[in-house]
XYZ file of C-alpha atoms in Angstrom:
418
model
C 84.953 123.969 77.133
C 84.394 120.810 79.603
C 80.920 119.987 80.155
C 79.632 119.366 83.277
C 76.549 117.227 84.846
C 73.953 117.142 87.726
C 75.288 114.935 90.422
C 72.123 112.443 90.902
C 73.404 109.678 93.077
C 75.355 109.243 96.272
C 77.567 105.950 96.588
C 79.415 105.537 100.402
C 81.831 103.820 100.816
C 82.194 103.393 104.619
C 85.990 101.856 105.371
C 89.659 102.600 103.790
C 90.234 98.626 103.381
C 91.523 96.932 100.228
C 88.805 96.435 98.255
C 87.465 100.145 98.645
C 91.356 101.852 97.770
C 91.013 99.601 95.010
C 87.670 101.256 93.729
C 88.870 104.513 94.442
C 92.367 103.914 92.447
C 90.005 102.478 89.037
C 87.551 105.566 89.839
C 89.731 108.052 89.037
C 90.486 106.361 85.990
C 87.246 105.321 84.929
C 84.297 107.201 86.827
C 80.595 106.458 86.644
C 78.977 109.624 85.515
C 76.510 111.418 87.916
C 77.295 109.953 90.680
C 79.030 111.433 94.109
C 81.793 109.446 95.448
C 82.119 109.457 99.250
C 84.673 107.737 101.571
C 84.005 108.000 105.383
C 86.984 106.357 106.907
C 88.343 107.357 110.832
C 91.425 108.534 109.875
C 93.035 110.181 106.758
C 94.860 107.071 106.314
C 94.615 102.962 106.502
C 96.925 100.447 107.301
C 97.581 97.706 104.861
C 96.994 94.267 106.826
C 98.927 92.370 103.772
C 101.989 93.982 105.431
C 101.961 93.825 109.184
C 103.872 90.988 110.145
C 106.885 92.278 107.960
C 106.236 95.252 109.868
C 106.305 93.807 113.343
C 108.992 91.642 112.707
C 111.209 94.917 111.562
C 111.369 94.787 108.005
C 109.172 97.998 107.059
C 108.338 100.818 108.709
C 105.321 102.070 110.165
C 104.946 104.271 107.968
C 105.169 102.017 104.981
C 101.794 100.244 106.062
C 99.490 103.310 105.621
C 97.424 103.764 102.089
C 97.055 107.750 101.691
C 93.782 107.992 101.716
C 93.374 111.545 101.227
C 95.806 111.171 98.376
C 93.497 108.598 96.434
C 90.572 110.562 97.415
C 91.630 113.398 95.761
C 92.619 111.187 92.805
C 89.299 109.907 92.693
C 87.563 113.177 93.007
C 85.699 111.589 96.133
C 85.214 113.775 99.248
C 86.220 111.641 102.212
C 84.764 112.580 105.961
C 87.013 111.997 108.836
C 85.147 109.915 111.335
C 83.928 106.147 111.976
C 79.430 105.595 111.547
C 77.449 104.466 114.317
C 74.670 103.848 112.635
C 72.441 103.253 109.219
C 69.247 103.977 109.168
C 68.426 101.664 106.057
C 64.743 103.841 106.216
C 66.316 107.645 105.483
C 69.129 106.184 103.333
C 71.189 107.762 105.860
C 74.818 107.091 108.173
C 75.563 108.628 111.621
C 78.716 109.679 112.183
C 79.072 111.711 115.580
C 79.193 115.390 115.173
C 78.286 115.804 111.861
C 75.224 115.626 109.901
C 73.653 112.649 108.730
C 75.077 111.176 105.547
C 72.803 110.495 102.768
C 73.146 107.482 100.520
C 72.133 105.553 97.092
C 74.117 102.879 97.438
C 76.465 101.845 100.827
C 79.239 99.946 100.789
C 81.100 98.699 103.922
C 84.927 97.892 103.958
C 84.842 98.278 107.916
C 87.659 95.061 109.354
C 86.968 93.454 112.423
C 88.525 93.759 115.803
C 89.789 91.255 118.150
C 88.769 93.208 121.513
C 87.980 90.887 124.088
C 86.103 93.007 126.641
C 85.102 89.810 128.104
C 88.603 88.992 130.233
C 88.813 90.605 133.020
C 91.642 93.241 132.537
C 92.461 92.668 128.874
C 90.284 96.244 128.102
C 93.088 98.207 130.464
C 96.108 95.976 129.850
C 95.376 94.536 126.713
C 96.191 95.219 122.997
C 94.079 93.870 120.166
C 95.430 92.421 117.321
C 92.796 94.637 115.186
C 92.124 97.321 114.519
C 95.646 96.918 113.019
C 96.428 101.047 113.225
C 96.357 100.806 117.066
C 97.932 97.566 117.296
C 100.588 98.431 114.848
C 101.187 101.914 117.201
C 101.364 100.565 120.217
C 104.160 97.629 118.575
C 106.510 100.204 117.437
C 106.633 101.852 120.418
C 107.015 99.129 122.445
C 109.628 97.192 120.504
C 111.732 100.398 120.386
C 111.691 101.145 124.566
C 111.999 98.032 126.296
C 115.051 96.756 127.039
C 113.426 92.858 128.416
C 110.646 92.339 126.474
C 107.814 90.142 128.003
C 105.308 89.123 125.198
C 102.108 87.058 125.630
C 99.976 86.286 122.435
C 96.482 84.709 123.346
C 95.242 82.267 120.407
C 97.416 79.897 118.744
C 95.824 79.577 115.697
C 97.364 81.180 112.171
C 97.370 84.850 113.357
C 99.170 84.569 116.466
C 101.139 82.079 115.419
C 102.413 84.833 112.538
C 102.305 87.656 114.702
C 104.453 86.050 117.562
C 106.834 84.773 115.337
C 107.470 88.211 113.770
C 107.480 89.818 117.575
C 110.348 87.117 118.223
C 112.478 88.215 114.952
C 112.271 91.639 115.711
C 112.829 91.663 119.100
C 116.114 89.417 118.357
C 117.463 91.658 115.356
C 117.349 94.627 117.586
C 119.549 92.498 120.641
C 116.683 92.368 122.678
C 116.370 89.842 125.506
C 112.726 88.492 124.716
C 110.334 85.745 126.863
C 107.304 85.188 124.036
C 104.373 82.653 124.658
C 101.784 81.485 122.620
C 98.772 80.678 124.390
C 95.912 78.461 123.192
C 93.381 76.686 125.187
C 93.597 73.459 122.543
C 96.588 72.910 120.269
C 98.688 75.039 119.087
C 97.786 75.046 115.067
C 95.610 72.910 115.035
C 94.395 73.411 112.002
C 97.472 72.623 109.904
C 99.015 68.947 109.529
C 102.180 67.730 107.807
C 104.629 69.762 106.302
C 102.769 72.980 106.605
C 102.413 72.072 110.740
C 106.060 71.007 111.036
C 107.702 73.922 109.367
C 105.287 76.274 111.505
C 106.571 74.858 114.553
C 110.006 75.091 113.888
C 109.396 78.990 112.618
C 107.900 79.111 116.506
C 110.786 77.480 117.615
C 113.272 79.676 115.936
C 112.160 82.380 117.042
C 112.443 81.958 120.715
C 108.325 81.362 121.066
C 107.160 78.862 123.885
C 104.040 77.149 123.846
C 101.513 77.351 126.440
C 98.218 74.698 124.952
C 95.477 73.402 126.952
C 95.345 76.500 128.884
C 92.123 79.082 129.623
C 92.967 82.621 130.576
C 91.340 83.886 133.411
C 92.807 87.251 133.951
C 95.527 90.063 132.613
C 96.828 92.768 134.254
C 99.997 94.736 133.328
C 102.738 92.448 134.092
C 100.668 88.679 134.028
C 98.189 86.623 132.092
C 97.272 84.811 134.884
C 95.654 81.140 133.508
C 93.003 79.176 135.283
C 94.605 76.394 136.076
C 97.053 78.395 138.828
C 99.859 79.217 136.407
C 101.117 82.796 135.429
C 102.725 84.179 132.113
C 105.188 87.091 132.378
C 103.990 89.362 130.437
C 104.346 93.210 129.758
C 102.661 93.231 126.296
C 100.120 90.981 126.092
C 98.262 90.536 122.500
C 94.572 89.286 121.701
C 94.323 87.028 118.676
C 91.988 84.644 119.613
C 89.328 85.029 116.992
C 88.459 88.368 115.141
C 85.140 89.391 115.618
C 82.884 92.000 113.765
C 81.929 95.377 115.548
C 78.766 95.067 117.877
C 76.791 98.292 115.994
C 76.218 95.796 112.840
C 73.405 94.030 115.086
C 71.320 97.212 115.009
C 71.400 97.447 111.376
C 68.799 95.251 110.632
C 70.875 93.695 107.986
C 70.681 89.768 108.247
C 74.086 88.534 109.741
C 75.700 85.164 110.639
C 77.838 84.975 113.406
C 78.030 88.652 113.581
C 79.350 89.132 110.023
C 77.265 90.889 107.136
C 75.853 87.753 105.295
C 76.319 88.778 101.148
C 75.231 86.563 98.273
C 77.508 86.048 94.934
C 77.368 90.378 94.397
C 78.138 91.204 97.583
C 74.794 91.940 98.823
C 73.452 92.303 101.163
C 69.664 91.266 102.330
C 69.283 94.927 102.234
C 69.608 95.997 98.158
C 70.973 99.350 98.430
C 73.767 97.849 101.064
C 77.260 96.254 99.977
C 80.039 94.657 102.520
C 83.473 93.585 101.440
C 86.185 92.416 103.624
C 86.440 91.104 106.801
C 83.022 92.234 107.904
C 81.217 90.066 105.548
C 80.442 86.602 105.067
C 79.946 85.360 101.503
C 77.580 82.891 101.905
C 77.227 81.130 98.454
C 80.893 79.656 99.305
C 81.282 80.212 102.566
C 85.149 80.656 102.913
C 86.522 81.154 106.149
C 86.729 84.422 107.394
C 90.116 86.171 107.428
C 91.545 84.722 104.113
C 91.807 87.648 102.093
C 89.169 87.336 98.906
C 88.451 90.897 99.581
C 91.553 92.137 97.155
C 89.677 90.619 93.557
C 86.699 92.359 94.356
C 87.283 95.852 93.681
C 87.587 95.411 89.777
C 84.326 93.656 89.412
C 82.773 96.035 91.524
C 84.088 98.833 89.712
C 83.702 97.910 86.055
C 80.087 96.784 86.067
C 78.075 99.771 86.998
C 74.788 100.746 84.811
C 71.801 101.773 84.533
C 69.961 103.542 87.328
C 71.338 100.909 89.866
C 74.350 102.755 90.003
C 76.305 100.024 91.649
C 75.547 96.597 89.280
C 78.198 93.377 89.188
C 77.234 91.124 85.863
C 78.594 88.511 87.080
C 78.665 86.136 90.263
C 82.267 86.582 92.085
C 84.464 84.261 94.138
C 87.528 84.522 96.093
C 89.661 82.935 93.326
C 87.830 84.041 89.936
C 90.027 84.912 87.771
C 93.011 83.037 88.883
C 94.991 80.215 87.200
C 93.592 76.888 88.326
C 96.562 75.305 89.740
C 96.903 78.753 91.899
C 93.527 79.245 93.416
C 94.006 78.193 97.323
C 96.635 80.482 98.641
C 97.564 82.001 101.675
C 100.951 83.703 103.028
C 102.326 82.940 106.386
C 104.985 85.162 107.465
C 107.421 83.366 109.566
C 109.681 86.566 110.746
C 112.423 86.266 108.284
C 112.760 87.030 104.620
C 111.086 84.250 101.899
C 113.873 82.312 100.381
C 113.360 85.090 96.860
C 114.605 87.953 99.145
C 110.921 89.957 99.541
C 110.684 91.135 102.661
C 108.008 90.057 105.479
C 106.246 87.599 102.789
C 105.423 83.725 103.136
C 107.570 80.427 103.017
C 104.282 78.447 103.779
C 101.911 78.810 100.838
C 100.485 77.582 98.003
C 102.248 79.589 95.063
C 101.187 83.041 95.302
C 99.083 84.135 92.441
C 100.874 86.665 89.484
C 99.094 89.724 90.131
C 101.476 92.978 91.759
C 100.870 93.493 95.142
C 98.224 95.322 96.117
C 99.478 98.076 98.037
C 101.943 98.853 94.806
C 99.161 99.265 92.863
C 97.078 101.822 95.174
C 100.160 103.830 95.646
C 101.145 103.823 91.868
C 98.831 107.413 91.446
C 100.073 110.166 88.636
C 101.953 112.605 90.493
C 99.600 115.531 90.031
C 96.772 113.709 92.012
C 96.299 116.742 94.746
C 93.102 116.747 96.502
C 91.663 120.217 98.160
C 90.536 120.145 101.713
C 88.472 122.172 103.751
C 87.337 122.391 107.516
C 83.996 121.454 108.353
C 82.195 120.826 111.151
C 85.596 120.441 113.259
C 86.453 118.126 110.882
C 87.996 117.631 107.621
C 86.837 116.613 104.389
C 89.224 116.313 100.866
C 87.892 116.987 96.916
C 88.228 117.585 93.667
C 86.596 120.031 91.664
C 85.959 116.998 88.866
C 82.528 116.316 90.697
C 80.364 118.035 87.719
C 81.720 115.904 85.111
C 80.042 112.770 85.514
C 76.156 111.593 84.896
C 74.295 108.790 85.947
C 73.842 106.066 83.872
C 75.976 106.793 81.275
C 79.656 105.727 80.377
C 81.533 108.820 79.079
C 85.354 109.152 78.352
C 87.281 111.353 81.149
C 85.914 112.697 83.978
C 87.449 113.481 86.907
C 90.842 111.846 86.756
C 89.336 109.781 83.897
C 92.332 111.923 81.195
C 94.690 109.940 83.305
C 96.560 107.850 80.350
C 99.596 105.695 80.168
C 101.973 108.216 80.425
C 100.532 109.525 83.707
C 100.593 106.032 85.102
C 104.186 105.213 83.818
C 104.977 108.650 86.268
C 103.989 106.777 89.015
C 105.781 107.562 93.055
C-alpha cells in the first residue's frame, strides 16, 4: 500500500528557462517530500535559447527549440498554470496572474529571460521584432525566411548577439537561394568587445555571410520598409531586429526586491534581498561575481538547487555557487558563437569561436531524455489549463524519502529515454 503525506509547502517556480526544466527533470527523480511543486510559465512550452541561431540559420526546426513543458511537468508531478505574473506581493506570499486567483507561495523562484523591446524608437513597437522573448522572435523568423522572395534584414546592435543572429539570418537566407541585403547596425564599433583572433574570425563570419556594416550610426526611426538613421541615411529594411542590449521586464521594479540595473540582485544562493524569493537566469544579477549578463551560468544551477533542500526552509543550497563550479580549470571561461555554418566536428548550429566547451551533454538532451511513461493529466480551469500527477500525496516536508512521485524512476527507465 503507498503511503501518502500532507502537502505543507508551496515552491513556484515562475519561468520554463533552463535552470527551472532542469529542477523539474531531477524532481521527478528525487522529490522533496511535502512540498507542492508549481510551474507558472505563459505557454505550455519554452524555447531553448542554447539553440536559436542553429535555428535561424536553418539547421533545426522550430519545433526542435521547444522544452515540453507539460511533459516534464507531469514527470515531475508539478501542476503548471498557463499564464505570465504581474505581480508579487512579497506581504501575502502571493503571485498575480490575470484571470485567475492569486497564487500562494513558500518559496518563489524566478526563471523569467529578458526582452530586448525597445519601446523607446519611434516605430520599432509596430515594425519591430525583438530579439527576446525568443518564442516570438523565433515565430515571426520562420515565417519570414520561408515567404520572402528579397529579403531586407536590419539587425540594430553590433555587439555578440546580433553579430550571431545576423550571421545565421545571412546563412539561411543563402541556403534557401534567397537574394538577401543584411546590415548590422551599431552606433560604436562593430564588436567591440572582442580583439585578435576572436575579432578577426568574427568579421570574416560577417563577411561571409553577405552582412554589411553600418558603425557610428544612431537610429532615429523604423517603419516597415526603413531604419531611417540620424545622420540622413536610410537602411532597407523589411525585417528589422532589436539586439541592442537585453533588458529585464519593467514589473520587477514594483516588487520591492533590491535590483541593479533592472536585474534581480542575488548573493552566492541565489537570493534574493527578499528570503523566501530566488532568481536564476537572465533576470538576475549575481552580485558576489558579477559576470556579465547574458553568458549562460544559469545551466549549473539547477543541480545545486535541487539537491540541497532541508529542513523547514524547503529550498536550502549548502554551498556558495558560481558560473563555472564544478568545471575543469583549464575549461571554465566559455562561450559559443554561432557563425551560421556547421563547427568544424559536424554539430549543427554550435560555435567555432570558444574556449573549449565544457564535457557535460547538452542541456536540452538531458531535459528531453524523460522515461516514456511520463504522462501528465490536465484539466480546465478558470479558462485555462493546468497539468498533474496524482504523485502529490507522497512527499513530506523535511524529510528525504526514497520514491515519490516519479522518484521509482531507475536506470532502466532512463536508458528508455525518446
Amino acid at each position: 500500500m503507498k503511503q501518502t503525506y500532507p502537502l505543507t509547502r508551496d515552491l513556484v517556480l515562475v519561468g520554463g528557462g533552463h535552470t527551472h526544466a532542469l529542477v523539474l527533470r531531477m524532481w521527478g527523480m528525487q522529490p522533496l517530500p511535502g512540498v507542492r511543486l508549481t510551474v507558472i510559465n505563459p505557454g505550455p512550452s519554452a524555447p531553448y535559447s542554447g539553440m536559436l541561431p542553429g535555428f535561424v540559420a536553418g539547421h533545426y526546426g522550430r519545433d526542435d527549440l521547444d522544452i515540453d513543458l507539460v511533459r516534464l511537468c507531469g514527470f515531475a508531478g508539478a501542476r503548471i498554470i498557463d499564464g505570465a505574473i504581474t505581480e508579487i506581493d512579497t506581504a501575502a506570499r502571493t503571485v498575480t496572474v490575470p484571470g485567475r486567483p492569486p497564487v500562494g507561495y513558500d518559496i518563489l523562484s524566478l526563471d523569467i529571460g529578458i526582452t530586448s523591446a525597445m519601446p523607446d524608437l519611434p516605430g520599432f513597437v509596430d515594425h519591430g521584432i525583438p530579439a527576446k522573448p525568443l518564442g516570438t522572435f523565433a515565430h515571426k523568423w520562420d515565417a519570414y525566411r520561408t515567404t520572402t522572395r528579397d529579403a531586407q534584414v536590419a539587425v540594430i546592435g553590433g555587439g555578440v548577439a546580433g553579430a550571431e543572429l545576423a550571421m545565421a539570418m545571412g546563412h539561411a537566407l543563402r541556403g534557401l537561394g534567397t537574394p538577401a541585403v543584411i546590415h548590422l547596425i551599431d552606433r560604436g564599433t562593430v564588436l567591440d568587445g572582442f580583439t585578435g583572433t576572436a575579432r578577426r574570425l568574427l568579421l570574416a563570419g560577417l563577411a561571409e555571410n553577405g552582412v554589411t556594416l553600418v558603425e557610428d550610426a544612431r537610429v532615429a526611426q523604423v517603419d516597415a520598409t526603413t531604419v531611417h538613421l540620424a545622420d540622413g541615411r536610410h537602411i532597407p529594411s523589411t525585417f528589422t531586429v532589436g539586439a541592442a542590449g537585453a533588458k529585464p521586464y519593467d514589473w520587477l521594479g514594483q516588487t520591492g526586491l533590491t535590483l541593479h540595473h533592472g536585474f534581480v540582485a542575488v548573493d552566492a544562493q541565489l537570493r534574493s534581498s527578499h528570503p523566501t524569493i530566488f532568481a536564476v537566469g537572465d533576470c538576475a544579477h549575481l552580485t558576489p561575481c558579477a559576470p556579465a549578463q547574458g553568458w549562460g551560468f544559469c545551466g549549473p544551477c539547477g543541480p545545486r538547487v535541487v539537491r540541497q533542500p532541508a529542513g523547514g526552509a524547503v529550498w536550502r543550497i549548502a554551498a556558495p555557487i558560481s558560473p563555472t563550479a564544478g568545471l575543469p580549470e583549464t575549461r571554465v571561461a566559455w562561450r559559443q558563437i554561432g557563425v551560421g555554418g556547421k563547427v568544424r566536428d559536424g554539430a549543427p548550429g554550435g560555435a567555432t569561436l570558444a574556449v573549449e566547451r565544457p564535457d557535460r551533454p547538452d542541456i536540452h538532451e538531458q531535459i528531453q531524455g524523460l522515461p516514456r511513461n511520463a504522462r501528465p493529466r490536465i484539466a480546465t480551469n478558470n479558462g485555462g489549463w493546468i497539468a498533474g500527477s496524482d504523485g502529490h500525496g507522497t512527499h513530506v516536508c523535511g524529510l528525504r524519502v526514497q520514491g515519490g512521485a516519479g522518484g521509482s524512476a531507475g536506470r532502466s527507465d532512463r536508458d528508455d529515454a525518446l
